Short mmCIF file of C-alpha atoms in Angstrom, two decimals:
data_model
loop_
_atom_site.label_atom_id
_atom_site.label_comp_id
_atom_site.label_asym_id
_atom_site.label_seq_id
_atom_site.Cartn_x
_atom_site.Cartn_y
_atom_site.Cartn_z
CA MET A 93 160.54 114.42 172.54
CA TYR A 94 161.58 113.60 168.87
CA LYS A 95 163.78 116.87 168.11
CA GLY A 96 166.75 115.17 166.57
CA GLY A 97 164.83 111.99 165.26
CA TYR A 98 163.67 110.82 162.20
CA LEU A 99 159.58 111.02 160.22
CA VAL A 100 159.48 107.94 157.87
CA ILE A 101 157.45 107.55 155.32
CA GLU A 102 156.20 103.78 155.34
CA ASP A 103 153.50 103.39 152.73
CA GLY A 104 151.52 105.24 150.40
CA SER A 105 152.71 108.23 148.34
CA GLY A 106 156.09 109.27 149.68
CA LYS A 107 157.13 105.50 150.77
CA GLY A 108 160.68 105.17 151.37
CA TYR A 109 161.58 109.15 152.20
CA THR A 110 162.88 109.67 155.57
CA TYR A 111 162.90 113.30 156.81
CA ARG A 112 164.99 114.63 160.36
CA ILE A 113 162.86 116.19 163.19
CA LYS A 114 163.90 119.68 163.88
CA ASP A 115 161.49 120.62 166.53
CA ASN A 116 158.09 119.16 167.50
CA THR A 117 155.37 119.78 170.50
CA ALA A 118 155.71 115.95 171.56
CA THR A 119 155.43 115.37 175.38
CA GLY A 120 155.81 112.32 177.49
CA ASN A 121 152.10 112.38 177.72
CA PRO A 122 150.45 111.63 174.27
CA ALA A 123 147.12 111.87 175.66
CA SER A 124 145.71 114.38 172.98
CA GLY A 125 147.18 112.34 169.99
CA LYS A 126 148.08 115.34 168.11
CA ILE A 127 151.63 117.03 167.71
CA ARG A 128 153.00 119.59 165.55
CA ILE A 129 156.49 118.40 163.71
CA GLU A 130 158.94 120.55 162.32
CA LEU A 131 161.48 119.24 159.70
CA TYR A 132 164.60 120.58 158.28
CA GLU A 133 163.56 120.13 154.96
CA GLN A 134 160.36 120.45 152.79
CA ILE A 135 158.24 117.09 152.20
CA LYS A 136 159.03 116.15 148.83
CA ALA A 137 155.93 113.91 148.11
CA ASN A 138 152.05 114.41 147.97
CA LEU A 139 151.00 113.02 151.50
CA SER A 140 147.19 111.70 151.50
CA ASP A 141 144.85 110.30 154.43
CA ASP A 142 146.29 106.73 153.84
CA THR A 143 150.16 107.53 154.22
CA ASP A 144 151.56 105.67 156.93
CA MET A 145 154.38 107.23 158.84
CA THR A 146 156.91 106.36 161.64
CA ILE A 147 158.44 108.53 164.00
CA THR A 148 161.80 107.62 165.56
CA PRO A 149 163.13 109.46 168.55
CA SER A 150 166.75 110.66 168.36
CA LEU A 151 169.11 108.09 169.76
CA TRP A 152 170.42 110.61 172.09
CA ASN A 153 167.06 111.38 173.80
CA ASP A 154 167.37 111.23 177.51
CA VAL A 155 170.94 110.57 177.88
CA VAL A 156 172.44 112.11 180.75
CA VAL A 157 176.15 113.82 180.98
CA ALA A 158 177.85 112.26 183.95
#
């Protein structure tokens, strides 16, 4: 669901870093609230429990070739 998208660190340690998502386990039904995200690069900052992140899906998600 988020492959090709971005993980953005919004607050706390690592604020301002953006990482491209290589793969993930997210589906259209986020009932469990847990997903695994694989990034193209290593995280450069120490993240903590109070670190806020935003996940932005790929702009090309759900594109249909006509």
